[in-house]
PDB file of C-alpha atoms in Angstrom:
ATOM      1  CA  MET A 101     234.819  38.697 -24.349  1.00 58.00           C
ATOM      2  CA  PHE A 102     235.734  40.793 -27.300  1.00 68.00           C
ATOM      3  CA  ARG A 103     233.076  42.003 -29.610  1.00 71.00           C
ATOM      4  CA  ARG A 104     233.824  42.587 -33.177  1.00 69.00           C
ATOM      5  CA  ARG A 105     232.942  46.057 -34.306  1.00 69.00           C
ATOM      6  CA  LYS A 106     230.967  46.367 -37.410  1.00 66.00           C
ATOM      7  CA  PRO A 107     232.946  48.061 -40.102  1.00 61.00           C
ATOM      8  CA  SER A 108     231.857  51.644 -40.566  1.00 64.00           C
ATOM      9  CA  ARG A 109     229.940  52.507 -43.653  1.00 62.00           C
ATOM     10  CA  SER A 110     231.754  54.387 -46.350  1.00 60.00           C
ATOM     11  CA  ALA A 111     230.513  57.764 -47.509  1.00 56.00           C
ATOM     12  CA  ALA A 112     229.124  56.147 -50.637  1.00 59.00           C
ATOM     13  CA  GLN A 113     226.975  53.812 -48.513  1.00 67.00           C
ATOM     14  CA  HIS A 114     225.405  56.673 -46.553  1.00 71.00           C
ATOM     15  CA  GLY A 115     222.202  58.098 -47.870  1.00 86.00           C
ATOM     16  CA  PHE A 116     221.683  61.341 -49.740  1.00 89.00           C
ATOM     17  CA  ALA A 117     220.385  63.122 -46.632  1.00 90.00           C
ATOM     18  CA  PHE A 118     223.550  62.237 -44.718  1.00 90.00           C
ATOM     19  CA  ARG A 119     225.756  63.618 -47.492  1.00 90.00           C
ATOM     20  CA  VAL A 120     223.725  66.839 -47.662  1.00 93.00           C
ATOM     21  CA  ALA A 121     223.894  67.217 -43.870  1.00 94.00           C
ATOM     22  CA  ALA A 122     227.661  66.632 -43.964  1.00 94.00           C
ATOM     23  CA  TRP A 123     228.091  69.372 -46.595  1.00 96.00           C
ATOM     24  CA  ILE A 124     225.888  71.776 -44.649  1.00 97.00           C
ATOM     25  CA  ALA A 125     227.954  71.090 -41.516  1.00 97.00           C
ATOM     26  CA  ARG A 126     231.174  71.782 -43.452  1.00 97.00           C
ATOM     27  CA  ILE A 127     229.772  75.047 -44.799  1.00 98.00           C
ATOM     28  CA  ILE A 128     228.690  76.154 -41.318  1.00 97.00           C
ATOM     29  CA  VAL A 129     232.089  75.316 -39.812  1.00 98.00           C
ATOM     30  CA  LEU A 130     233.835  77.153 -42.660  1.00 98.00           C
ATOM     31  CA  PHE A 131     231.561  80.196 -42.260  1.00 98.00           C
ATOM     32  CA  VAL A 132     232.082  80.342 -38.486  1.00 98.00           C
ATOM     33  CA  GLY A 133     235.850  79.941 -38.838  1.00 98.00           C
ATOM     34  CA  LEU A 134     236.209  82.561 -41.570  1.00 98.00           C
ATOM     35  CA  SER A 135     233.931  85.077 -39.852  1.00 98.00           C
ATOM     36  CA  VAL A 136     235.812  84.736 -36.554  1.00 98.00           C
ATOM     37  CA  LEU A 137     239.112  85.154 -38.429  1.00 98.00           C
ATOM     38  CA  TRP A 138     237.747  88.241 -40.235  1.00 98.00           C
ATOM     39  CA  VAL A 139     236.590  89.843 -36.964  1.00 98.00           C
ATOM     40  CA  VAL A 140     239.920  89.074 -35.260  1.00 98.00           C
ATOM     41  CA  LEU A 141     241.793  90.586 -38.229  1.00 98.00           C
ATOM     42  CA  TYR A 142     239.745  93.794 -37.973  1.00 97.00           C
ATOM     43  CA  ARG A 143     240.439  93.905 -34.261  1.00 97.00           C
ATOM     44  CA  PHE A 144     244.035  94.808 -35.097  1.00 96.00           C
ATOM     45  CA  ALA A 145     243.871  96.251 -38.628  1.00 96.00           C
ATOM     46  CA  PRO A 146     241.580  98.909 -40.061  1.00 95.00           C
ATOM     47  CA  PRO A 147     238.982  97.629 -42.524  1.00 94.00           C
ATOM     48  CA  PRO A 148     240.497  98.644 -45.889  1.00 91.00           C
ATOM     49  CA  VAL A 149     237.143  98.874 -47.669  1.00 91.00           C
ATOM     50  CA  THR A 150     233.602  97.700 -46.973  1.00 91.00           C
ATOM     51  CA  VAL A 151     230.883  96.136 -49.116  1.00 90.00           C
ATOM     52  CA  THR A 152     228.898  99.367 -48.796  1.00 88.00           C
ATOM     53  CA  MET A 153     231.828 101.413 -50.100  1.00 90.00           C
ATOM     54  CA  LEU A 154     232.329  99.065 -53.032  1.00 90.00           C
ATOM     55  CA  ALA A 155     228.627  99.241 -53.902  1.00 87.00           C
ATOM     56  CA  ASP A 156     228.547 103.047 -53.754  1.00 85.00           C
ATOM     57  CA  SER A 157     227.904 104.131 -57.347  1.00 80.00           C
ATOM     58  CA  SER A 158     229.280 107.615 -56.685  1.00 78.00           C
ATOM     59  CA  GLY A 159     232.665 106.269 -55.590  1.00 81.00           C
ATOM     60  CA  PHE A 160     233.914 106.795 -52.080  1.00 86.00           C
ATOM     61  CA  HIS A 161     236.226 108.953 -50.023  1.00 85.00           C
ATOM     62  CA  LYS A 162     237.531 107.704 -46.690  1.00 87.00           C
ATOM     63  CA  GLN A 163     240.458 108.264 -44.397  1.00 88.00           C
ATOM     64  CA  TRP A 164     241.166 106.108 -41.351  1.00 94.00           C
ATOM     65  CA  THR A 165     241.723 108.019 -38.126  1.00 95.00           C
ATOM     66  CA  PRO A 166     242.673 106.329 -34.842  1.00 96.00           C
ATOM     67  CA  LEU A 167     240.254 106.925 -31.985  1.00 97.00           C
ATOM     68  CA  SER A 168     243.014 108.740 -30.074  1.00 96.00           C
ATOM     69  CA  ARG A 169     242.963 111.464 -32.779  1.00 96.00           C
ATOM     70  CA  ILE A 170     239.170 111.871 -32.790  1.00 96.00           C
ATOM     71  CA  ASP A 171     237.883 114.561 -30.444  1.00 95.00           C
ATOM     72  CA  ARG A 172     236.107 113.186 -27.379  1.00 96.00           C
ATOM     73  CA  SER A 173     233.142 115.486 -28.035  1.00 96.00           C
ATOM     74  CA  MET A 174     232.559 113.671 -31.359  1.00 96.00           C
ATOM     75  CA  VAL A 175     232.456 110.332 -29.527  1.00 97.00           C
ATOM     76  CA  ASP A 176     230.077 111.787 -26.927  1.00 97.00           C
ATOM     77  CA  ALA A 177     227.836 113.258 -29.639  1.00 96.00           C
ATOM     78  CA  VAL A 178     227.636 109.939 -31.490  1.00 96.00           C
ATOM     79  CA  ILE A 179     226.787 108.058 -28.298  1.00 96.00           C
ATOM     80  CA  ALA A 180     224.150 110.652 -27.360  1.00 95.00           C
ATOM     81  CA  GLY A 181     222.593 110.627 -30.814  1.00 92.00           C
ATOM     82  CA  GLU A 182     222.857 106.978 -31.799  1.00 92.00           C
ATOM     83  CA  ASP A 183     223.017 104.769 -28.712  1.00 92.00           C
ATOM     84  CA  ALA A 184     222.830 106.331 -25.241  1.00 91.00           C
ATOM     85  CA  ARG A 185     223.371 102.954 -23.538  1.00 92.00           C
ATOM     86  CA  PHE A 186     226.386 101.994 -25.680  1.00 95.00           C
ATOM     87  CA  CYS A 187     228.649 101.472 -22.675  1.00 92.00           C
ATOM     88  CA  GLN A 188     226.095  99.389 -20.747  1.00 92.00           C
ATOM     89  CA  HIS A 189     224.776  96.828 -23.232  1.00 91.00           C
ATOM     90  CA  ASN A 190     226.369  93.792 -24.849  1.00 91.00           C
ATOM     91  CA  GLY A 191     225.576  94.840 -28.406  1.00 91.00           C
ATOM     92  CA  PHE A 192     221.790  94.697 -28.247  1.00 91.00           C
ATOM     93  CA  ASP A 193     219.683  97.283 -26.439  1.00 85.00           C
ATOM     94  CA  ARG A 194     216.487  95.448 -25.608  1.00 85.00           C
ATOM     95  CA  THR A 195     214.779  98.622 -24.387  1.00 83.00           C
ATOM     96  CA  ALA A 196     215.508 100.469 -27.647  1.00 78.00           C
ATOM     97  CA  ILE A 197     214.315  97.483 -29.694  1.00 79.00           C
ATOM     98  CA  GLU A 198     211.048  97.288 -27.721  1.00 82.00           C
ATOM     99  CA  GLN A 199     210.507 101.044 -28.102  1.00 80.00           C
ATOM    100  CA  ALA A 200     211.157 100.822 -31.852  1.00 76.00           C
ATOM    101  CA  LEU A 201     208.648  97.981 -32.174  1.00 78.00           C
ATOM    102  CA  GLN A 202     206.021 100.013 -30.309  1.00 78.00           C
ATOM    103  CA  ARG A 203     206.683 103.137 -32.407  1.00 75.00           C
ATOM    104  CA  ASN A 204     206.590 101.130 -35.630  1.00 69.00           C
ATOM    105  CA  ALA A 205     203.258  99.542 -34.670  1.00 74.00           C
ATOM    106  CA  GLN A 206     201.727 102.991 -34.196  1.00 77.00           C
ATOM    107  CA  SER A 207     203.272 104.747 -37.184  1.00 72.00           C
ATOM    108  CA  GLU A 208     203.695 104.191 -40.900  1.00 63.00           C
ATOM    109  CA  ARG A 209     207.270 105.449 -40.718  1.00 63.00           C
ATOM    110  CA  LEU A 210     209.601 102.667 -39.580  1.00 62.00           C
ATOM    111  CA  ARG A 211     212.418 103.454 -37.193  1.00 63.00           C
ATOM    112  CA  GLY A 212     215.052 101.016 -36.029  1.00 70.00           C
ATOM    113  CA  GLY A 213     216.494 100.263 -32.629  1.00 73.00           C
ATOM    114  CA  SER A 214     219.999  99.306 -33.760  1.00 88.00           C
ATOM    115  CA  THR A 215     222.931  99.939 -31.464  1.00 94.00           C
ATOM    116  CA  ILE A 216     226.321 101.319 -32.469  1.00 96.00           C
ATOM    117  CA  SER A 217     227.633  97.741 -32.235  1.00 97.00           C
ATOM    118  CA  GLN A 218     224.965  96.493 -34.655  1.00 96.00           C
ATOM    119  CA  GLN A 219     225.614  99.375 -37.045  1.00 95.00           C
ATOM    120  CA  THR A 220     229.347  98.684 -36.881  1.00 97.00           C
ATOM    121  CA  ALA A 221     228.762  95.013 -37.698  1.00 97.00           C
ATOM    122  CA  LYS A 222     226.548  95.951 -40.649  1.00 95.00           C
ATOM    123  CA  ASN A 223     228.843  98.712 -41.938  1.00 94.00           C
ATOM    124  CA  ALA A 224     232.122  96.797 -41.578  1.00 96.00           C
ATOM    125  CA  PHE A 225     231.080  93.290 -42.653  1.00 96.00           C
ATOM    126  CA  LEU A 226     227.752  93.389 -44.507  1.00 94.00           C
ATOM    127  CA  TRP A 227     225.707  95.319 -47.052  1.00 90.00           C
ATOM    128  CA  GLN A 228     222.995  97.983 -46.863  1.00 86.00           C
ATOM    129  CA  GLY A 229     219.488  97.719 -48.178  1.00 78.00           C
ATOM    130  CA  SER A 230     216.004  96.734 -47.238  1.00 75.00           C
ATOM    131  CA  GLY A 231     214.969  94.334 -49.973  1.00 79.00           C
ATOM    132  CA  TRP A 232     214.114  90.655 -49.838  1.00 80.00           C
ATOM    133  CA  ASP A 233     217.517  89.859 -48.314  1.00 86.00           C
ATOM    134  CA  ARG A 234     216.972  92.106 -45.287  1.00 85.00           C
ATOM    135  CA  TRP A 235     216.247  89.219 -42.925  1.00 87.00           C
ATOM    136  CA  LEU A 236     219.356  87.331 -44.046  1.00 91.00           C
ATOM    137  CA  ARG A 237     221.415  90.459 -43.411  1.00 92.00           C
ATOM    138  CA  LYS A 238     219.765  90.955 -40.007  1.00 91.00           C
ATOM    139  CA  GLY A 239     220.658  87.389 -39.031  1.00 94.00           C
ATOM    140  CA  LEU A 240     224.262  87.875 -40.117  1.00 96.00           C
ATOM    141  CA  GLU A 241     224.315  91.275 -38.383  1.00 95.00           C
ATOM    142  CA  THR A 242     223.298  89.559 -35.138  1.00 95.00           C
ATOM    143  CA  TRP A 243     226.139  87.038 -35.545  1.00 98.00           C
ATOM    144  CA  PHE A 244     228.777  89.694 -36.319  1.00 98.00           C
ATOM    145  CA  THR A 245     227.507  91.913 -33.474  1.00 98.00           C
ATOM    146  CA  PHE A 246     227.919  88.978 -31.084  1.00 98.00           C
ATOM    147  CA  LEU A 247     231.469  88.421 -32.379  1.00 98.00           C
ATOM    148  CA  ILE A 248     232.639  92.024 -32.168  1.00 98.00           C
ATOM    149  CA  GLU A 249     231.156  92.443 -28.702  1.00 97.00           C
ATOM    150  CA  HIS A 250     233.142  89.400 -27.531  1.00 97.00           C
ATOM    151  CA  LEU A 251     236.359  89.912 -29.508  1.00 98.00           C
ATOM    152  CA  TRP A 252     236.717  93.726 -29.492  1.00 98.00           C
ATOM    153  CA  ASP A 253     236.462  96.243 -26.698  1.00 97.00           C
ATOM    154  CA  LYS A 254     234.037  99.182 -26.795  1.00 97.00           C
ATOM    155  CA  ARG A 255     236.817 101.577 -27.831  1.00 97.00           C
ATOM    156  CA  ARG A 256     237.548  99.477 -30.925  1.00 98.00           C
ATOM    157  CA  ILE A 257     233.857  99.234 -31.803  1.00 98.00           C
ATOM    158  CA  MET A 258     233.578 103.035 -31.604  1.00 98.00           C
ATOM    159  CA  GLU A 259     236.791 103.526 -33.597  1.00 98.00           C
ATOM    160  CA  VAL A 260     235.631 101.289 -36.439  1.00 98.00           C
ATOM    161  CA  TYR A 261     232.149 102.837 -36.383  1.00 98.00           C
ATOM    162  CA  LEU A 262     233.537 106.372 -36.656  1.00 97.00           C
ATOM    163  CA  ASN A 263     235.688 105.312 -39.612  1.00 96.00           C
ATOM    164  CA  VAL A 264     233.221 103.256 -41.680  1.00 95.00           C
ATOM    165  CA  ALA A 265     229.868 104.976 -41.073  1.00 94.00           C
ATOM    166  CA  GLU A 266     228.540 106.787 -44.126  1.00 92.00           C
ATOM    167  CA  THR A 267     228.729 110.499 -43.320  1.00 90.00           C
ATOM    168  CA  GLY A 268     227.551 111.827 -46.675  1.00 87.00           C
ATOM    169  CA  ILE A 269     227.219 110.771 -50.292  1.00 87.00           C
ATOM    170  CA  GLY A 270     230.343 108.735 -50.994  1.00 87.00           C
ATOM    171  CA  THR A 271     231.933 109.860 -47.726  1.00 90.00           C
ATOM    172  CA  TYR A 272     232.833 107.375 -45.005  1.00 92.00           C
ATOM    173  CA  GLY A 273     234.135 108.201 -41.558  1.00 93.00           C
ATOM    174  CA  VAL A 274     234.317 111.380 -39.521  1.00 94.00           C
ATOM    175  CA  GLU A 275     237.722 112.468 -40.840  1.00 93.00           C
ATOM    176  CA  ALA A 276     236.616 112.218 -44.471  1.00 91.00           C
ATOM    177  CA  ALA A 277     233.447 114.157 -43.575  1.00 91.00           C
ATOM    178  CA  ALA A 278     235.439 116.881 -41.821  1.00 90.00           C
ATOM    179  CA  GLN A 279     237.720 117.261 -44.849  1.00 89.00           C
ATOM    180  CA  ARG A 280     234.853 117.261 -47.326  1.00 88.00           C
ATOM    181  CA  TYR A 281     232.407 119.538 -45.549  1.00 86.00           C
ATOM    182  CA  TYR A 282     234.559 121.854 -43.419  1.00 83.00           C
TER     183      TYR A 282
END
């Protein structure tokens, strides 16, 4: 009638591969949890500083400005210049990516197909550069783009973008650029 269950094996009795897999699983769960928490935090609070700002050898000047205080023509200009389909896509513009791949295959000069959402993810959470770690950053950029597209609205994405994008040497955000250059 009743079957006796075999006692479960202790962690010490599991093999090396099991222990490694368990640690990898813990690291992944921790990464996912912390990254979601970080994105949720930035949904409500302005990013105080970014990795790019910290790495800027010339120092940095920034001033946070709410989207409500940024002229609508600036928003329109950024959308027109950077990502015409910003309001239609879910963070990734497949058409722009395909066009960039075609252009890059025909030319020596590489040009990207990143959306404003992807640039916001990179600028707010990651680092710049095109070295050996580019593909790691691109993978993380995809993850953070997915998160901000699902946890923020388009207005918040634009607001953060306009406040963390590099607008000159050591200058971040449209308000800091306006003060520095005008």
